[in-house]
Tab-separated table of C-alpha atoms and ligand atoms in Angstrom:
chain	number	residue	atom	x	y	z
A	86	MET	CA	21.382	89.306	47.489
A	87	LYS	CA	22.320	87.102	50.397
A	88	ARG	CA	22.835	89.704	53.165
A	89	ASP	CA	20.599	87.982	55.668
A	90	ALA	CA	21.443	84.425	54.693
A	91	ALA	CA	23.115	82.102	57.195
A	92	PRO	CA	26.911	81.937	56.938
A	93	MET	CA	28.461	79.042	55.038
A	94	PHE	CA	31.607	77.010	55.813
A	95	ASP	CA	33.690	75.265	53.124
A	96	SER	CA	35.163	72.398	55.136
A	97	HIS	CA	37.727	71.322	52.505
A	98	CYS	CA	39.429	73.315	49.758
A	99	HIS	CA	42.818	73.700	48.112
A	100	LEU	CA	43.209	77.452	47.700
A	101	GLN	CA	46.982	77.089	47.832
A	102	MET	CA	47.065	75.439	44.386
A	103	ALA	CA	48.648	77.264	41.462
A	104	THR	CA	45.322	77.791	39.688
A	105	PHE	CA	44.398	80.373	42.375
A	106	LYS	CA	47.743	82.226	42.288
A	107	GLY	CA	46.560	84.944	39.918
A	108	ASP	CA	43.244	85.919	41.472
A	109	LEU	CA	42.992	84.662	45.064
A	110	PRO	CA	41.858	88.046	46.475
A	111	ALA	CA	38.966	88.110	43.981
A	112	VAL	CA	38.073	84.483	44.774
A	113	LEU	CA	37.996	85.257	48.506
A	114	GLU	CA	35.968	88.406	47.941
A	115	ARG	CA	33.346	86.535	45.901
A	116	ALA	CA	33.113	83.917	48.626
A	117	ARG	CA	32.723	86.519	51.349
A	118	ARG	CA	30.067	88.399	49.384
A	119	ASP	CA	28.120	85.195	48.951
A	120	GLY	CA	28.122	84.504	52.683
A	121	LEU	CA	31.119	82.241	53.223
A	122	GLN	CA	32.329	82.618	56.786
A	123	SER	CA	35.300	80.247	56.736
A	124	ALA	CA	37.180	77.696	54.674
A	125	VAL	CA	39.790	75.122	55.615
A	126	VAL	CA	42.746	74.916	53.237
A	127	ILE	CA	43.823	71.289	53.142
A	128	GLY	CA	47.465	70.207	52.888
A	129	MET	CA	48.470	67.343	50.577
A	130	ASP	CA	52.194	67.157	51.355
A	131	VAL	CA	54.680	69.243	53.339
A	132	PRO	CA	54.980	72.157	50.860
A	133	THR	CA	51.204	72.472	50.307
A	134	SER	CA	50.575	72.172	54.059
A	135	ARG	CA	53.098	74.970	54.611
A	136	GLN	CA	51.333	77.103	51.971
A	137	ALA	CA	47.963	76.350	53.563
A	138	ALA	CA	49.203	77.442	56.998
A	139	ASP	CA	50.653	80.639	55.482
A	140	LEU	CA	47.360	81.468	53.737
A	141	ALA	CA	45.464	80.873	56.975
A	142	ALA	CA	47.827	83.148	58.865
A	143	ARG	CA	47.291	85.935	56.331
A	144	HIS	CA	43.542	85.785	55.659
A	145	GLU	CA	40.777	86.104	58.177
A	146	GLY	CA	38.367	83.177	58.005
A	147	LEU	CA	40.876	80.722	56.564
A	148	TYR	CA	42.238	77.755	58.513
A	149	ALA	CA	44.652	75.021	57.466
A	150	THR	CA	45.493	71.363	57.908
A	151	ALA	CA	48.839	69.570	57.800
A	152	GLY	CA	49.038	66.188	56.134
A	153	VAL	CA	50.135	63.988	53.256
A	154	HIS	CA	47.611	62.755	50.668
A	155	PRO	CA	47.672	59.013	49.882
A	156	HIS	CA	48.933	59.862	46.383
A	157	ASP	CA	52.074	61.280	47.970
A	158	ALA	CA	52.441	58.691	50.723
A	159	SER	CA	55.801	57.611	49.283
A	160	CYS	CA	57.344	60.829	50.576
A	161	VAL	CA	56.474	60.118	54.214
A	162	ASP	CA	59.513	59.599	56.427
A	163	ALA	CA	60.555	60.710	59.911
A	164	GLU	CA	61.479	64.170	58.690
A	165	VAL	CA	58.112	64.668	56.990
A	166	MET	CA	56.278	63.521	60.120
A	167	GLU	CA	58.319	65.986	62.183
A	168	SER	CA	57.365	68.811	59.795
A	169	LEU	CA	53.679	67.898	60.097
A	170	ARG	CA	53.978	67.842	63.870
A	171	GLU	CA	55.566	71.305	63.918
A	172	MET	CA	52.967	72.806	61.579
A	173	ALA	CA	50.138	71.238	63.570
A	174	GLY	CA	51.255	73.370	66.510
A	175	GLU	CA	50.611	76.621	64.666
A	176	PRO	CA	47.572	78.571	65.832
A	177	ARG	CA	45.450	78.297	62.671
A	178	VAL	CA	46.269	74.681	61.818
A	179	VAL	CA	43.202	72.751	62.944
A	180	ALA	CA	43.545	69.124	61.787
A	181	ILE	CA	45.812	66.407	60.410
A	182	GLY	CA	45.193	65.412	56.785
A	183	GLU	CA	44.251	64.840	54.182
A	184	THR	CA	45.413	61.307	54.684
A	185	GLY	CA	43.847	57.964	53.868
A	186	LEU	CA	43.796	55.322	51.155
A	187	ASP	CA	43.333	55.673	47.400
A	188	PHE	CA	43.318	52.326	45.603
A	189	TYR	CA	41.738	53.874	42.512
A	190	ARG	CA	44.889	55.514	41.285
A	191	ASN	CA	47.496	53.829	43.509
A	192	LEU	CA	49.988	56.640	42.878
A	193	SER	CA	51.810	55.353	45.927
A	194	PRO	CA	51.938	51.567	46.562
A	195	PRO	CA	49.130	50.345	48.879
A	196	ALA	CA	51.529	49.170	51.593
A	197	VAL	CA	53.134	52.605	51.648
A	198	GLN	CA	49.731	54.301	51.814
A	199	ARG	CA	48.738	52.124	54.773
A	200	ARG	CA	51.849	53.023	56.721
A	201	ALA	CA	51.536	56.778	56.001
A	202	PHE	CA	47.849	56.684	56.999
A	203	ARG	CA	48.559	54.946	60.314
A	204	GLU	CA	51.415	57.290	61.141
A	205	GLN	CA	49.251	60.362	60.555
A	206	LEU	CA	46.403	58.875	62.593
A	207	ALA	CA	48.842	58.265	65.430
A	208	LEU	CA	49.999	61.878	65.198
A	209	ALA	CA	46.427	63.176	65.253
A	210	GLY	CA	45.731	61.007	68.286
A	211	GLU	CA	48.820	62.196	70.082
A	212	LEU	CA	48.032	65.872	69.399
A	213	ASP	CA	44.289	65.384	70.005
A	214	LEU	CA	43.415	66.831	66.605
A	215	PRO	CA	40.687	65.662	64.222
A	216	VAL	CA	41.718	63.870	61.047
A	217	VAL	CA	40.666	64.680	57.458
A	218	VAL	CA	40.318	61.402	55.564
A	219	HIS	CA	40.451	60.733	51.822
A	220	SER	CA	39.181	57.302	50.781
A	221	ARG	CA	38.729	56.137	47.217
A	222	GLN	CA	38.025	52.567	46.212
A	223	ALA	CA	39.117	51.596	49.700
A	224	ASP	CA	35.795	51.743	51.609
A	225	GLN	CA	36.129	48.644	53.749
A	226	GLU	CA	39.794	48.957	54.568
A	227	THR	CA	39.599	52.670	55.409
A	228	PHE	CA	36.685	51.930	57.714
A	229	ALA	CA	38.535	49.054	59.384
A	230	VAL	CA	41.595	51.211	60.025
A	231	LEU	CA	39.510	54.083	61.418
A	232	ARG	CA	37.407	51.783	63.586
A	233	GLU	CA	40.529	50.353	65.146
A	234	TRP	CA	41.960	53.837	65.659
A	235	ALA	CA	38.708	55.136	67.129
A	236	ALA	CA	38.556	52.267	69.626
A	237	GLY	CA	41.614	53.572	71.412
A	238	LYS	CA	40.520	57.198	71.457
A	239	ARG	CA	38.831	59.358	74.042
A	240	ARG	CA	38.492	62.539	72.067
A	241	ASN	CA	35.958	65.049	73.244
A	242	GLY	CA	34.124	65.731	70.016
A	243	PRO	CA	34.179	64.404	66.463
A	244	LEU	CA	37.142	62.222	65.506
A	245	GLY	CA	37.365	63.540	61.988
A	246	VAL	CA	35.709	63.778	58.614
A	247	LEU	CA	35.379	61.541	55.579
A	248	HIS	CA	35.892	64.182	52.936
A	249	CYS	CA	33.985	63.893	49.665
A	250	PHE	CA	32.235	60.884	51.160
A	251	ALA	CA	31.466	58.331	48.445
A	252	GLY	CA	30.127	55.336	50.348
A	253	ASP	CA	26.546	54.132	50.647
A	254	THR	CA	24.003	54.784	53.392
A	255	ASN	CA	25.127	51.695	55.354
A	256	LEU	CA	28.726	52.848	55.487
A	257	ALA	CA	27.540	56.360	56.314
A	258	ALA	CA	25.663	55.000	59.329
A	259	GLU	CA	28.721	53.059	60.500
A	260	TYR	CA	30.885	56.171	60.310
A	261	THR	CA	28.451	58.401	62.152
A	262	GLN	CA	28.132	55.797	64.923
A	263	LEU	CA	31.912	55.800	65.194
A	264	GLY	CA	31.965	59.589	65.677
A	265	PHE	CA	32.930	60.835	62.232
A	266	MET	CA	31.445	63.606	60.140
A	267	LEU	CA	30.654	63.084	56.465
A	268	SER	CA	31.377	65.860	53.990
A	269	MET	CA	29.524	66.237	50.714
A	270	ALA	CA	31.194	67.961	47.752
A	271	GLY	CA	29.802	69.416	44.518
A	272	ASN	CA	29.553	65.987	42.911
A	273	VAL	CA	26.421	65.298	44.975
A	274	THR	CA	24.632	67.659	42.547
A	275	TYR	CA	25.413	65.553	39.464
A	276	PRO	CA	22.292	63.936	37.983
A	277	ASN	CA	23.699	60.392	38.155
A	278	ALA	CA	24.943	60.688	41.763
A	279	LYS	CA	22.005	58.765	43.219
A	280	ARG	CA	24.004	56.948	45.885
A	281	LEU	CA	25.559	60.184	47.170
A	282	GLN	CA	22.173	61.875	47.124
A	283	ALA	CA	20.705	59.074	49.235
A	284	VAL	CA	23.439	59.679	51.806
A	285	ALA	CA	22.998	63.471	51.730
A	286	ALA	CA	19.262	63.063	52.217
A	287	SER	CA	19.533	60.765	55.224
A	288	VAL	CA	22.735	61.403	57.186
A	289	PRO	CA	21.887	62.811	60.644
A	290	LEU	CA	22.219	66.589	60.381
A	291	GLU	CA	24.725	66.786	63.214
A	292	HIS	CA	27.173	64.717	61.125
A	293	LEU	CA	26.813	66.637	57.841
A	294	LEU	CA	29.475	68.912	56.374
A	295	VAL	CA	29.786	70.552	52.970
A	296	GLU	CA	32.918	71.311	50.988
A	297	THR	CA	34.020	72.373	47.540
A	298	ASP	CA	37.318	70.432	47.314
A	299	CYS	CA	38.117	73.299	44.941
A	300	PRO	CA	39.601	73.622	42.362
A	301	PHE	CA	38.152	70.114	41.847
A	302	LEU	CA	34.539	68.868	41.769
A	303	PRO	CA	32.511	71.948	40.724
A	304	PRO	CA	28.764	71.578	41.272
A	305	GLU	CA	26.555	70.873	38.272
A	306	SER	CA	26.091	74.453	37.034
A	307	HIS	CA	29.872	75.059	37.010
A	308	ARG	CA	30.963	71.709	35.575
A	309	GLY	CA	34.030	71.840	33.375
A	310	ARG	CA	35.291	75.000	35.061
A	311	ARG	CA	37.480	75.735	38.062
A	312	CYS	CA	35.612	75.307	41.309
A	313	GLU	CA	35.923	77.932	44.082
A	314	PRO	CA	34.605	78.274	47.664
A	315	ALA	CA	31.577	80.437	46.729
A	316	HIS	CA	30.210	77.399	44.859
A	317	VAL	CA	29.507	75.661	48.162
A	318	ARG	CA	26.192	77.539	48.095
A	319	GLU	CA	24.928	75.414	45.195
A	320	THR	CA	25.753	72.223	47.105
A	321	ILE	CA	23.978	73.544	50.217
A	322	GLU	CA	20.881	74.481	48.231
A	323	PHE	CA	20.857	71.115	46.482
A	324	ILE	CA	21.094	69.193	49.775
A	325	ALA	CA	18.405	71.399	51.320
A	326	ALA	CA	16.069	70.550	48.428
A	327	LEU	CA	16.849	66.824	48.818
A	328	ARG	CA	15.959	66.955	52.496
A	329	GLY	CA	12.971	69.247	52.137
A	330	ALA	CA	14.807	71.688	54.398
A	331	ASP	CA	15.517	75.387	54.243
A	332	SER	CA	18.917	76.188	52.719
A	333	ASP	CA	19.621	78.636	55.551
A	334	GLU	CA	19.140	75.787	57.997
A	335	ILE	CA	21.596	73.562	56.112
A	336	ALA	CA	24.080	76.452	55.878
A	337	ALA	CA	23.798	77.181	59.596
A	338	VAL	CA	24.042	73.538	60.688
A	339	THR	CA	26.991	72.671	58.432
A	340	THR	CA	28.786	75.816	59.607
A	341	ALA	CA	28.229	74.916	63.253
A	342	ASN	CA	29.321	71.314	62.582
A	343	ALA	CA	32.523	72.421	60.858
A	344	ARG	CA	33.343	74.784	63.719
A	345	HIS	CA	32.717	71.943	66.171
A	346	LEU	CA	34.876	69.483	64.204
A	347	TYR	CA	37.777	71.868	63.787
A	348	GLY	CA	37.609	73.183	67.359
A	349	LEU	CA	36.748	76.764	66.421
A	350	GLU	CA	33.950	77.296	68.898
A	351	GLY	CA	35.930	78.948	71.658
A	352	GLN	CA	38.737	81.453	71.761
A	353	GLY	CA	41.838	80.651	69.744
A	354	LYS	CA	42.045	77.712	67.435
A	355	ARG	CA	40.571	75.170	69.850
A	356	ASP	CA	38.442	75.189	72.973
B	983	LIG	ZN1	41.117	67.447	48.856
């Protein structure tokens, strides 16, 4: 039983996806029973951002983001950007994203991804919201774009998060110096994930977040099955063991960090 355990915060999930349609109340109940305080439902295009905002409006503890994933960057036009801007004004929408660069799958052409990324960064800057970044096989370019963006910013607080961070400890240090958080997903628990484990063991605690990215990336003991927010506990316990820390401490710190990043510390959606 986990009654006295510290609350946990899933900083990145996709509960709006069809795989959760049939049993979302049960999924949320399991998460709550296991100590999950909050989860952020991440948009990937306009319809999934809309669904995320609707879920957040209906369920206590859920928040949402508005953004277009690099896979879908081809859909970004003025109308899409206007929709993101409108959704970002809703009370439980706390960030812009996920946006970024994915040169692994290149489902949208790189030039199109770059433009969509820059437009969403500009929107986040204008609205003074943090940005949720997806980067795959694009380490150096994503960093260069974010460094340039960060140089012109005077945000009070973290600039954003590299979700499912996959870089090495050097890149991790560069991002934390820039003012970004790094989020570790269930794949850090895989036996061959030595590079990720090195990052999870050494990133300064005040920059560490945890996520499930569910339904994707289940931690080791749930591999091959649908991931859900309650599974963030396994990732927290794994990281605690790596660091020689108490899992309650990691749960408490990552919860506080997520609340800080997403502006949930005060009344309303932001301080
Ligand atoms: Zn995601």
